[in-house]
Short mmCIF file of C-alpha atoms and ligand atoms in Angstrom, two decimals:
data_model
loop_
_atom_site.label_atom_id
_atom_site.label_comp_id
_atom_site.label_asym_id
_atom_site.label_seq_id
_atom_site.Cartn_x
_atom_site.Cartn_y
_atom_site.Cartn_z
CA MET A 1 199.46 138.73 152.10
CA GLN A 2 198.05 139.69 148.71
CA LYS A 3 195.10 137.73 147.28
CA ARG A 4 196.01 136.23 144.04
CA VAL A 5 193.23 136.74 141.53
CA THR A 6 193.28 133.93 137.91
CA ALA A 7 191.84 135.00 135.11
CA LEU A 8 188.75 133.43 134.29
CA PRO A 9 188.54 129.99 131.96
CA LEU A 10 187.60 130.84 128.57
CA PRO A 11 184.59 128.63 128.46
CA PHE A 12 183.40 130.81 131.46
CA LEU A 13 183.39 133.93 128.99
CA ALA A 14 182.13 132.20 126.37
CA ASN A 15 178.67 130.96 127.67
CA ASP A 16 175.69 131.42 125.74
CA TRP A 17 174.13 134.13 127.72
CA CYS A 18 176.80 136.35 126.61
CA ASP A 19 175.93 135.81 122.83
CA SER A 20 172.04 136.11 123.54
CA PRO A 21 170.60 139.06 121.80
CA GLN A 22 169.56 140.45 125.05
CA TYR A 23 172.92 141.20 126.35
CA THR A 24 174.28 142.51 123.18
CA GLN A 25 171.29 144.98 123.49
CA VAL A 26 171.98 145.96 126.61
CA VAL A 27 175.59 145.93 126.82
CA LYS A 28 176.41 146.92 123.69
CA PRO A 29 174.41 149.34 121.63
CA GLU A 30 174.56 149.00 118.12
CA LYS A 31 174.37 151.43 114.88
CA ILE A 32 174.88 151.43 111.51
CA ILE A 33 176.94 154.28 109.67
CA LEU A 34 177.15 155.25 106.00
CA TYR A 35 179.60 157.38 104.35
CA TYR A 36 181.56 158.00 100.99
CA CYS A 37 184.43 159.55 100.32
CA PHE A 38 185.53 160.97 96.66
CA THR A 39 189.28 160.96 96.63
CA PRO A 40 191.94 160.14 94.29
CA LEU A 41 193.48 156.70 95.49
CA SER A 42 196.42 155.18 93.76
CA ASP A 43 196.20 152.12 95.47
CA PRO A 44 192.61 150.82 96.24
CA GLU A 45 193.72 147.25 96.96
CA ALA A 46 195.77 148.47 99.70
CA ILE A 47 193.27 150.22 100.72
CA ARG A 48 190.45 147.30 100.47
CA LEU A 49 192.97 145.07 102.65
CA TRP A 50 193.59 147.81 105.22
CA GLN A 51 189.92 148.52 105.20
CA ARG A 52 188.80 144.55 105.60
CA THR A 53 191.68 144.31 108.65
CA LEU A 54 189.89 147.43 110.37
CA CYS A 55 186.77 145.83 110.36
CA GLU A 56 187.29 142.18 111.48
CA GLN A 57 189.56 143.89 114.22
CA HIS A 58 186.56 145.60 115.18
CA ASP A 59 183.61 142.82 114.83
CA LEU A 60 182.08 144.92 112.21
CA LEU A 61 179.23 143.94 108.94
CA GLY A 62 178.19 145.51 105.91
CA ARG A 63 179.55 146.54 102.81
CA ILE A 64 182.36 148.47 101.41
CA LEU A 65 183.05 149.62 97.77
CA ILE A 66 186.57 150.87 97.02
CA SER A 67 187.84 152.47 93.65
CA ARG A 68 190.76 154.85 92.35
CA HIS A 69 187.94 158.01 93.17
CA GLY A 70 187.08 156.85 96.58
CA ILE A 71 185.45 154.77 99.27
CA ASN A 72 181.33 153.93 99.69
CA GLY A 73 180.64 152.36 102.89
CA THR A 74 177.74 150.80 104.86
CA LEU A 75 178.85 149.36 108.37
CA GLY A 76 176.81 148.14 111.37
CA GLY A 77 178.17 146.68 114.76
CA SER A 78 178.36 148.32 118.25
CA ILE A 79 178.95 151.76 118.49
CA ALA A 80 182.09 151.62 120.44
CA SER A 81 183.30 149.44 117.68
CA LEU A 82 181.80 152.33 114.60
CA LYS A 83 183.71 154.91 116.48
CA ARG A 84 187.36 153.15 116.77
CA TYR A 85 186.75 152.03 113.10
CA ILE A 86 186.25 155.87 112.42
CA LYS A 87 189.34 156.60 114.16
CA GLY A 88 191.14 154.54 112.67
CA THR A 89 189.85 155.26 108.84
CA ARG A 90 190.26 159.02 109.72
CA GLU A 91 194.09 158.46 110.05
CA PHE A 92 194.54 158.02 106.32
CA PRO A 93 194.99 161.60 104.85
CA GLY A 94 192.13 161.13 102.28
CA PHE A 95 189.65 160.49 104.56
CA ARG A 96 189.96 162.74 107.55
CA VAL A 97 187.45 164.44 106.16
CA ILE A 98 184.79 161.68 105.68
CA ASP A 99 181.14 162.78 107.06
CA PHE A 100 179.99 159.48 108.79
CA LYS A 101 176.19 159.08 108.79
CA TRP A 102 174.49 157.35 111.74
CA SER A 103 171.54 155.38 111.35
CA GLU A 104 169.19 153.05 113.46
CA GLY A 105 170.19 149.01 112.94
CA SER A 106 173.11 146.85 113.76
CA ALA A 107 175.41 144.35 112.51
CA ARG A 108 172.50 141.81 112.08
CA ASP A 109 171.15 143.94 109.37
CA PHE A 110 174.02 142.63 107.06
CA PRO A 111 174.46 138.69 106.42
CA ARG A 112 178.56 139.45 106.02
CA LEU A 113 181.37 141.61 105.60
CA ARG A 114 182.31 142.33 101.99
CA VAL A 115 185.05 144.49 100.86
CA ARG A 116 185.65 144.70 97.02
CA VAL A 117 187.34 147.29 94.70
CA ARG A 118 185.58 148.00 91.76
CA ASP A 119 185.69 150.45 88.79
CA GLU A 120 183.70 152.85 90.38
CA ILE A 121 181.97 153.28 93.98
CA VAL A 122 178.71 153.94 92.74
CA SER A 123 177.83 151.82 89.61
CA PHE A 124 177.03 154.77 86.72
CA GLY A 125 178.65 152.83 84.28
CA ALA A 126 180.82 155.74 83.61
CA PRO A 127 183.99 156.00 85.57
CA ASP A 128 185.87 157.89 82.96
CA ARG A 129 183.41 160.95 83.15
CA LEU A 130 183.83 161.21 86.82
CA ILE A 131 186.64 163.64 87.92
CA VAL A 132 188.11 163.68 91.27
CA ASP A 133 190.58 165.49 93.24
CA GLU A 134 191.43 166.11 96.83
CA ARG A 135 188.91 168.23 97.60
CA GLY A 136 186.07 165.62 95.93
CA VAL A 137 184.07 165.23 92.65
CA VAL A 138 185.44 168.16 90.23
CA GLY A 139 182.35 170.08 88.69
CA GLY A 140 179.39 168.34 91.05
CA GLY A 141 176.42 170.39 91.91
CA THR A 142 176.65 172.77 94.67
CA HIS A 143 175.78 170.83 98.11
CA LEU A 144 173.03 172.20 100.50
CA THR A 145 172.62 171.23 103.64
CA PRO A 146 168.81 170.37 104.48
CA SER A 147 168.05 174.32 105.86
CA ALA A 148 169.69 175.75 102.85
CA LEU A 149 167.46 173.32 100.85
CA HIS A 150 164.40 174.92 102.49
CA GLU A 151 165.98 178.51 102.16
CA LEU A 152 166.01 177.66 98.57
CA VAL A 153 162.30 176.28 98.30
CA ALA A 154 161.38 179.68 100.43
CA GLN A 155 162.94 181.63 97.95
CA HIS A 156 161.86 179.89 94.64
CA GLY A 157 158.68 178.13 95.42
CA ASP A 158 157.50 175.62 92.88
CA ASP A 159 160.61 176.40 90.21
CA VAL A 160 162.84 174.04 92.30
CA ILE A 161 162.84 170.75 90.94
CA PHE A 162 163.61 167.71 92.92
CA PHE A 163 164.98 164.85 91.01
CA ASP A 164 165.16 161.77 92.37
CA ALA A 165 168.58 159.92 91.96
CA ARG A 166 167.51 156.59 93.03
CA ASN A 167 165.80 153.53 91.32
CA SER A 168 162.64 154.74 90.73
CA PHE A 169 161.11 151.70 92.66
CA GLU A 170 162.53 153.26 95.84
CA ALA A 171 160.40 156.30 95.27
CA MET A 172 157.43 154.18 95.34
CA ILE A 173 157.68 153.93 99.29
CA GLY A 174 159.02 157.65 99.53
CA LYS A 175 160.29 160.51 98.15
CA PHE A 176 160.52 164.24 98.56
CA LYS A 177 156.86 165.97 97.54
CA ASN A 178 156.10 166.63 93.96
CA ALA A 179 159.62 165.17 92.87
CA VAL A 180 160.68 164.10 89.38
CA VAL A 181 161.00 160.40 89.71
CA PRO A 182 162.82 158.88 86.61
CA ASP A 183 161.97 155.42 85.10
CA VAL A 184 165.15 154.14 85.87
CA ARG A 185 165.47 150.36 86.90
CA THR A 186 169.59 151.09 87.57
CA THR A 187 172.33 153.69 88.54
CA HIS A 188 173.60 153.11 85.00
CA ASP A 189 170.48 153.97 83.14
CA PHE A 190 170.90 157.51 84.19
CA ALA A 191 173.58 158.00 81.82
CA ARG A 192 172.21 156.96 79.38
CA GLU A 193 168.95 158.63 79.92
CA LEU A 194 170.71 161.76 80.19
CA ASP A 195 172.79 161.20 77.09
CA ARG A 196 169.14 160.48 75.13
CA GLY A 197 168.43 163.78 76.26
CA GLN A 198 165.59 162.74 78.40
CA PHE A 199 165.69 165.50 80.92
CA ASP A 200 166.91 168.28 78.78
CA HIS A 201 163.52 170.01 79.34
CA LEU A 202 164.86 170.63 82.86
CA ARG A 203 168.30 172.23 81.64
CA ASN A 204 167.32 175.87 82.79
CA LYS A 205 165.79 174.76 86.21
CA THR A 206 166.86 175.04 89.52
CA VAL A 207 167.31 171.29 90.13
CA VAL A 208 167.80 169.57 93.59
CA THR A 209 169.46 166.12 93.29
CA TYR A 210 168.49 163.49 96.31
CA CYS A 211 169.50 159.95 97.00
CA THR A 212 169.67 158.12 100.37
CA GLY A 213 173.23 159.61 102.00
CA GLY A 214 174.26 161.77 99.12
CA VAL A 215 177.12 159.75 97.24
CA ARG A 216 174.46 158.98 94.09
CA CYS A 217 174.19 163.10 93.93
CA GLU A 218 177.49 163.36 93.56
CA VAL A 219 177.98 161.34 90.24
CA LEU A 220 174.60 162.16 88.82
CA SER A 221 174.38 166.19 89.34
CA SER A 222 178.46 166.11 88.01
CA LEU A 223 176.51 164.32 84.81
CA MET A 224 174.07 166.80 84.61
CA VAL A 225 176.58 169.71 84.62
CA GLN A 226 178.21 168.17 82.10
CA ARG A 227 175.25 167.66 80.22
CA GLY A 228 174.46 171.53 80.22
CA PHE A 229 172.26 172.00 83.08
CA THR A 230 172.44 175.38 84.46
CA GLU A 231 171.53 175.60 88.02
CA VAL A 232 172.27 171.82 90.24
CA TYR A 233 172.13 171.58 93.18
CA GLN A 234 172.45 168.53 95.39
CA LEU A 235 171.37 167.32 99.27
CA ASP A 236 174.33 167.22 101.03
CA GLY A 237 173.98 164.02 103.58
CA GLY A 238 170.89 162.72 101.43
CA ILE A 239 167.58 161.73 103.29
CA VAL A 240 169.21 159.97 106.04
CA ARG A 241 170.25 163.51 107.17
CA TYR A 242 167.16 165.35 106.07
CA GLY A 243 165.19 163.01 107.96
CA GLN A 244 167.15 163.50 111.48
CA GLU A 245 166.68 167.06 111.12
CA PHE A 246 163.08 167.69 109.75
CA GLY A 247 161.63 164.11 110.56
CA ASP A 248 157.99 164.32 108.61
CA GLN A 249 157.21 167.63 109.29
CA GLY A 250 159.12 168.79 106.06
CA LEU A 251 159.11 168.25 102.56
CA TRP A 252 159.53 164.59 102.41
CA GLU A 253 156.77 161.90 102.68
CA GLY A 254 157.04 158.32 103.47
CA SER A 255 159.64 155.60 104.17
CA LEU A 256 163.16 155.60 103.28
CA TYR A 257 164.52 152.37 101.20
CA LEU A 258 167.60 150.70 102.53
CA PHE A 259 169.66 148.28 100.68
CA ASP A 260 169.88 145.62 103.69
CA ALA A 261 167.94 143.18 105.55
CA ARG A 262 165.85 146.75 107.64
CA MET A 263 164.38 147.25 103.84
CA HIS A 264 163.30 150.57 105.30
CA GLN A 265 163.06 153.47 107.74
CA GLU A 266 161.01 155.97 108.77
CA PHE A 267 161.44 159.29 110.55
CA SER A 268 158.88 159.65 113.05
CA ASP A 269 155.41 158.37 114.18
CA ALA A 270 153.65 160.55 111.83
CA HIS A 271 155.00 159.30 108.68
CA GLU A 272 152.89 158.93 105.65
CA VAL A 273 152.66 155.50 104.07
CA ILE A 274 152.55 156.05 99.99
CA GLY A 275 153.68 152.77 99.09
CA ARG A 276 150.69 150.46 97.85
CA CYS A 277 149.94 146.75 97.68
CA GLU A 278 150.40 145.52 94.11
CA ARG A 279 147.33 143.29 95.08
CA CYS A 280 145.10 144.89 96.80
CA GLN A 281 146.23 148.90 96.76
CA SER A 282 146.65 149.10 100.87
CA PRO A 283 149.26 151.17 101.98
CA THR A 284 152.38 149.46 102.71
CA SER A 285 156.08 149.99 103.02
CA GLN A 286 157.03 146.47 102.80
CA PHE A 287 158.73 144.66 99.92
CA HIS A 288 158.99 141.28 99.61
CA ASN A 289 160.72 138.82 97.07
CA CYS A 290 158.09 137.33 94.50
CA ALA A 291 156.98 133.99 95.40
CA ASN A 292 158.09 132.36 92.27
CA LEU A 293 161.69 131.22 92.47
CA ALA A 294 162.28 132.20 88.78
CA CYS A 295 161.37 135.76 89.32
CA ARG A 296 162.06 136.68 92.89
CA LYS A 297 161.73 140.40 91.89
CA LEU A 298 160.75 143.28 94.73
CA ILE A 299 156.65 143.81 95.16
CA LEU A 300 154.89 145.93 97.46
CA LEU A 301 153.07 144.01 99.49
CA CYS A 302 150.57 144.35 102.66
CA ASP A 303 150.74 142.37 105.63
CA GLU A 304 147.71 140.40 104.78
CA CYS A 305 148.13 139.86 100.96
CA VAL A 306 152.04 138.44 102.05
CA LEU A 307 150.20 135.36 104.50
CA ASP A 308 148.03 134.56 101.59
CA ASN A 309 150.21 132.48 99.24
CA VAL A 310 147.85 132.62 96.48
CA SER A 311 148.07 136.15 96.33
CA MET A 312 151.94 135.69 95.93
CA ASN A 313 151.60 134.35 92.23
CA CYS A 314 153.92 135.78 89.93
CA ARG A 315 152.68 138.74 87.32
CA PRO A 316 154.01 139.47 84.18
CA SER A 317 154.72 143.20 85.31
CA HIS A 318 157.12 142.08 87.77
CA ALA A 319 159.42 141.75 84.32
CA ASP A 320 160.00 145.49 84.75
CA LEU A 321 160.57 145.54 88.72
CA PRO A 322 163.95 145.24 90.30
CA GLN A 323 165.68 141.97 91.58
CA SER A 324 166.14 141.09 95.24
CA THR A 325 169.11 143.68 96.14
CA GLU A 326 170.83 142.07 99.42
CA GLY A 327 174.81 142.70 98.74
CA ALA A 328 174.00 146.15 96.60
CA ILE A 329 175.16 149.33 97.87
CA ARG A 330 174.07 152.60 96.93
CA ASN A 331 173.54 155.01 99.49
ZN1 ZN B 1 147.42 143.85 100.12
ZN1 ZN B 2 157.30 137.56 90.15
#
């Protein structure tokens, strides 16, 4: 006679051991994906509802922005869940060719799941100047793979201008060597500074824009082309992909700033530390919130100074620094 197997009672399956971080790490390795896609979306709200359900089904946390121009997301979760999410997302014809970039991290790097509809998937304050069709942004800079970037530099040497498409504070801990780092506090400032002619002296140069994962360059490079820049390239896959291919053996120096609990990422043990503690000038890549509750700006502090409460006093110079960026999404 066959032995009957009864299902385990739920309380047994849901014991504390299953929920411990050690168990999760051993049994369900986690990662973070970042991605974007510029494609016309006639019903962003429908996409939002579908995407939220898909993320909830697979226990993913992170942030997704959706607009009539496309989607921009950063999500953490188990590798198996993320793969199922990617498969599901690619079922939508407009998203079939999305380039998902994998990165170290987990769902725990995000406080919650946010899926929002906005005017822009990356906030330049210029939604009406962006033209998007089924192939992506119309009239943007030419995409360069990391190797193609090296070829361009081999051909043109110092005539290649690296143009940082991020907020200037991000470059305080890492950037391409000799890059132009525009004095912008938010991505909004780029459109205004371009309009004011602040970068016009670079219009006839070979310009390569770069950002974390590439999405900001899509918009910025198209605004540059509109402004009359003659030779604009953008680094495909951004610093994330460049770091995966060349680590610290190429043209990148320092750490990559990240808009989640990880705060920053390095590409090898041989990375340089280019950030400096605002108190003692020691090398550091770690931003902290100013201890003054009325300020809470992001400031660079070394491990020793952060332990010293006195040194966390606010400074007038914090007025020009960015607010804490939890919840922001820029890639
Ligand atoms: Zn210090
Ligand atoms: Zn302060």
